[in-house]
């Protein structure tokens, strides 16, 4: 990885703590505790910012990210917009921290959300789909996608492109 990556001494993941209010409070408190020259050694990652595992606010038809959505729809119900996500990242960057935005969740896809494709599931030798993460941000059983499936491969390329277009300058 790049040289700055090897200088990271602390990584923090925020899963929209305190119903989405924890990020800004914690970033500002951390800035009070660390000297400005120390902050570049801290990587702060927004996690759980998306609408659902496997969807990640991506509209495959338009190949763009949604402009607004609800994160943790079953539990915390945090209303987010692209502008709000950018604002959160900009706060941390303006204070001198490295900012990371969680990219997908490996190959996990939530079977309980619109757009789930069972034919994209990675399967064991006996034909059963491989299960993945289950948590407060999932609606149904989570299965792993098959990265060798051409449509899965293309979906991730399109998703990455949309993510970079929407937020690349912030992280």
GROMACS .gro file of C-alpha atoms in nm:
model
  171
    1UNK     CA    1   0.000   0.000   0.000
    2UNK     CA    2   0.094   0.366  -0.007
    3UNK     CA    3   0.345   0.504   0.245
    4UNK     CA    4   0.077   0.681   0.455
    5UNK     CA    5  -0.095   0.349   0.517
    6UNK     CA    6   0.209   0.218   0.705
    7UNK     CA    7   0.200   0.520   0.933
    8UNK     CA    8  -0.151   0.448   1.063
    9UNK     CA    9  -0.146   0.380   1.438
   10UNK     CA   10  -0.521   0.382   1.509
   11UNK     CA   11  -0.829   0.278   1.314
   12UNK     CA   12  -1.185   0.339   1.427
   13UNK     CA   13  -1.507   0.215   1.266
   14UNK     CA   14  -1.832   0.396   1.332
   15UNK     CA   15  -2.150   0.195   1.273
   16UNK     CA   16  -2.364   0.510   1.302
   17UNK     CA   17  -2.333   0.506   1.681
   18UNK     CA   18  -2.590   0.689   1.891
   19UNK     CA   19  -2.841   0.672   1.607
   20UNK     CA   20  -2.603   0.842   1.369
   21UNK     CA   21  -2.495   1.125   1.600
   22UNK     CA   22  -2.177   0.964   1.737
   23UNK     CA   23  -1.945   1.026   1.440
   24UNK     CA   24  -1.919   1.403   1.467
   25UNK     CA   25  -1.905   1.406   1.847
   26UNK     CA   26  -1.634   1.139   1.858
   27UNK     CA   27  -1.426   1.298   1.580
   28UNK     CA   28  -1.428   1.634   1.758
   29UNK     CA   29  -1.338   1.475   2.093
   30UNK     CA   30  -1.054   1.280   1.934
   31UNK     CA   31  -0.924   1.603   1.782
   32UNK     CA   32  -0.912   1.756   2.130
   33UNK     CA   33  -0.714   1.458   2.261
   34UNK     CA   34  -0.457   1.439   1.980
   35UNK     CA   35  -0.208   1.694   1.859
   36UNK     CA   36  -0.259   1.800   1.495
   37UNK     CA   37   0.059   1.620   1.384
   38UNK     CA   38  -0.071   1.294   1.537
   39UNK     CA   39  -0.406   1.298   1.360
   40UNK     CA   40  -0.265   1.189   1.020
   41UNK     CA   41  -0.184   0.858   1.188
   42UNK     CA   42  -0.554   0.794   1.260
   43UNK     CA   43  -0.790   0.638   1.002
   44UNK     CA   44  -1.158   0.691   1.074
   45UNK     CA   45  -1.396   0.468   0.880
   46UNK     CA   46  -1.766   0.528   0.830
   47UNK     CA   47  -1.930   0.186   0.834
   48UNK     CA   48  -2.296   0.095   0.808
   49UNK     CA   49  -2.363   0.418   0.616
   50UNK     CA   50  -2.544   0.233   0.334
   51UNK     CA   51  -2.904   0.115   0.302
   52UNK     CA   52  -2.842  -0.263   0.306
   53UNK     CA   53  -2.573  -0.526   0.258
   54UNK     CA   54  -2.545  -0.611  -0.108
   55UNK     CA   55  -2.730  -0.298  -0.219
   56UNK     CA   56  -2.502  -0.032  -0.065
   57UNK     CA   57  -2.721   0.255  -0.192
   58UNK     CA   58  -2.636   0.156  -0.549
   59UNK     CA   59  -2.900   0.164  -0.822
   60UNK     CA   60  -2.778  -0.086  -1.082
   61UNK     CA   61  -3.024   0.049  -1.342
   62UNK     CA   62  -2.890   0.406  -1.334
   63UNK     CA   63  -2.540   0.302  -1.218
   64UNK     CA   64  -2.552   0.576  -0.955
   65UNK     CA   65  -2.574   0.590  -0.578
   66UNK     CA   66  -2.899   0.696  -0.419
   67UNK     CA   67  -2.921   1.060  -0.311
   68UNK     CA   68  -3.100   0.972   0.013
   69UNK     CA   69  -3.170   0.656   0.211
   70UNK     CA   70  -3.225   0.505   0.555
   71UNK     CA   71  -2.932   0.320   0.713
   72UNK     CA   72  -2.999   0.043   0.967
   73UNK     CA   73  -3.362   0.047   0.853
   74UNK     CA   74  -3.476  -0.219   1.101
   75UNK     CA   75  -3.304  -0.077   1.407
   76UNK     CA   76  -3.156   0.274   1.416
   77UNK     CA   77  -3.338   0.418   1.113
   78UNK     CA   78  -3.075   0.683   1.038
   79UNK     CA   79  -3.180   0.919   0.756
   80UNK     CA   80  -2.882   0.997   0.533
   81UNK     CA   81  -2.809   1.183   0.213
   82UNK     CA   82  -2.503   1.205  -0.005
   83UNK     CA   83  -2.448   1.561   0.118
   84UNK     CA   84  -2.464   1.452   0.482
   85UNK     CA   85  -2.216   1.171   0.423
   86UNK     CA   86  -1.981   1.415   0.250
   87UNK     CA   87  -2.020   1.659   0.540
   88UNK     CA   88  -1.922   1.390   0.791
   89UNK     CA   89  -1.614   1.295   0.592
   90UNK     CA   90  -1.515   1.660   0.546
   91UNK     CA   91  -1.535   1.726   0.921
   92UNK     CA   92  -1.282   1.451   0.993
   93UNK     CA   93  -1.055   1.554   0.706
   94UNK     CA   94  -1.064   1.921   0.809
   95UNK     CA   95  -0.940   1.816   1.153
   96UNK     CA   96  -0.648   1.628   0.996
   97UNK     CA   97  -0.769   1.267   1.015
   98UNK     CA   98  -0.756   1.008   0.736
   99UNK     CA   99  -1.106   0.915   0.632
  100UNK     CA  100  -1.218   0.578   0.501
  101UNK     CA  101  -1.558   0.486   0.362
  102UNK     CA  102  -1.651   0.121   0.397
  103UNK     CA  103  -1.669  -0.030   0.049
  104UNK     CA  104  -1.938  -0.292   0.037
  105UNK     CA  105  -1.893  -0.581   0.275
  106UNK     CA  106  -1.680  -0.829   0.091
  107UNK     CA  107  -1.921  -1.032  -0.116
  108UNK     CA  108  -2.215  -1.030   0.126
  109UNK     CA  109  -2.564  -0.974  -0.015
  110UNK     CA  110  -2.881  -0.956   0.195
  111UNK     CA  111  -3.153  -1.183   0.054
  112UNK     CA  112  -3.422  -0.968   0.219
  113UNK     CA  113  -3.372  -0.655   0.008
  114UNK     CA  114  -3.501  -0.565  -0.339
  115UNK     CA  115  -3.261  -0.657  -0.614
  116UNK     CA  116  -3.119  -0.967  -0.443
  117UNK     CA  117  -3.021  -1.225  -0.705
  118UNK     CA  118  -3.008  -1.586  -0.589
  119UNK     CA  119  -2.838  -1.687  -0.913
  120UNK     CA  120  -2.540  -1.469  -0.806
  121UNK     CA  121  -2.483  -1.667  -0.484
  122UNK     CA  122  -2.159  -1.855  -0.437
  123UNK     CA  123  -2.245  -2.219  -0.376
  124UNK     CA  124  -2.084  -2.508  -0.197
  125UNK     CA  125  -2.005  -2.828  -0.391
  126UNK     CA  126  -2.349  -2.963  -0.293
  127UNK     CA  127  -2.520  -2.655  -0.447
  128UNK     CA  128  -2.615  -2.471  -0.128
  129UNK     CA  129  -2.551  -2.097  -0.112
  130UNK     CA  130  -2.276  -1.990   0.132
  131UNK     CA  131  -2.412  -1.775   0.416
  132UNK     CA  132  -2.248  -1.463   0.553
  133UNK     CA  133  -2.282  -1.187   0.812
  134UNK     CA  134  -2.611  -1.147   1.000
  135UNK     CA  135  -2.659  -0.842   1.215
  136UNK     CA  136  -2.860  -0.530   1.295
  137UNK     CA  137  -2.814  -0.405   0.938
  138UNK     CA  138  -2.961  -0.712   0.765
  139UNK     CA  139  -3.320  -0.791   0.664
  140UNK     CA  140  -3.287  -1.155   0.557
  141UNK     CA  141  -3.031  -1.429   0.536
  142UNK     CA  142  -2.706  -1.301   0.392
  143UNK     CA  143  -2.531  -1.498   0.121
  144UNK     CA  144  -2.195  -1.450  -0.043
  145UNK     CA  145  -2.187  -1.351  -0.408
  146UNK     CA  146  -1.987  -1.549  -0.661
  147UNK     CA  147  -1.707  -1.319  -0.785
  148UNK     CA  148  -1.653  -1.544  -1.089
  149UNK     CA  149  -2.007  -1.473  -1.213
  150UNK     CA  150  -1.970  -1.213  -1.492
  151UNK     CA  151  -2.270  -1.010  -1.374
  152UNK     CA  152  -2.139  -0.999  -1.015
  153UNK     CA  153  -1.800  -0.886  -1.141
  154UNK     CA  154  -1.962  -0.611  -1.351
  155UNK     CA  155  -2.189  -0.506  -1.063
  156UNK     CA  156  -1.885  -0.443  -0.841
  157UNK     CA  157  -1.708  -0.246  -1.115
  158UNK     CA  158  -2.017  -0.031  -1.165
  159UNK     CA  159  -2.066   0.012  -0.790
  160UNK     CA  160  -1.703   0.112  -0.737
  161UNK     CA  161  -1.729   0.365  -1.019
  162UNK     CA  162  -2.048   0.517  -0.871
  163UNK     CA  163  -1.895   0.528  -0.522
  164UNK     CA  164  -1.584   0.706  -0.645
  165UNK     CA  165  -1.789   0.955  -0.847
  166UNK     CA  166  -2.007   1.034  -0.546
  167UNK     CA  167  -1.746   1.042  -0.268
  168UNK     CA  168  -1.398   1.000  -0.412
  169UNK     CA  169  -1.289   1.355  -0.334
  170UNK     CA  170  -1.386   1.313   0.032
  171UNK     CA  171  -1.184   1.000   0.099
   0.00000   0.00000   0.00000
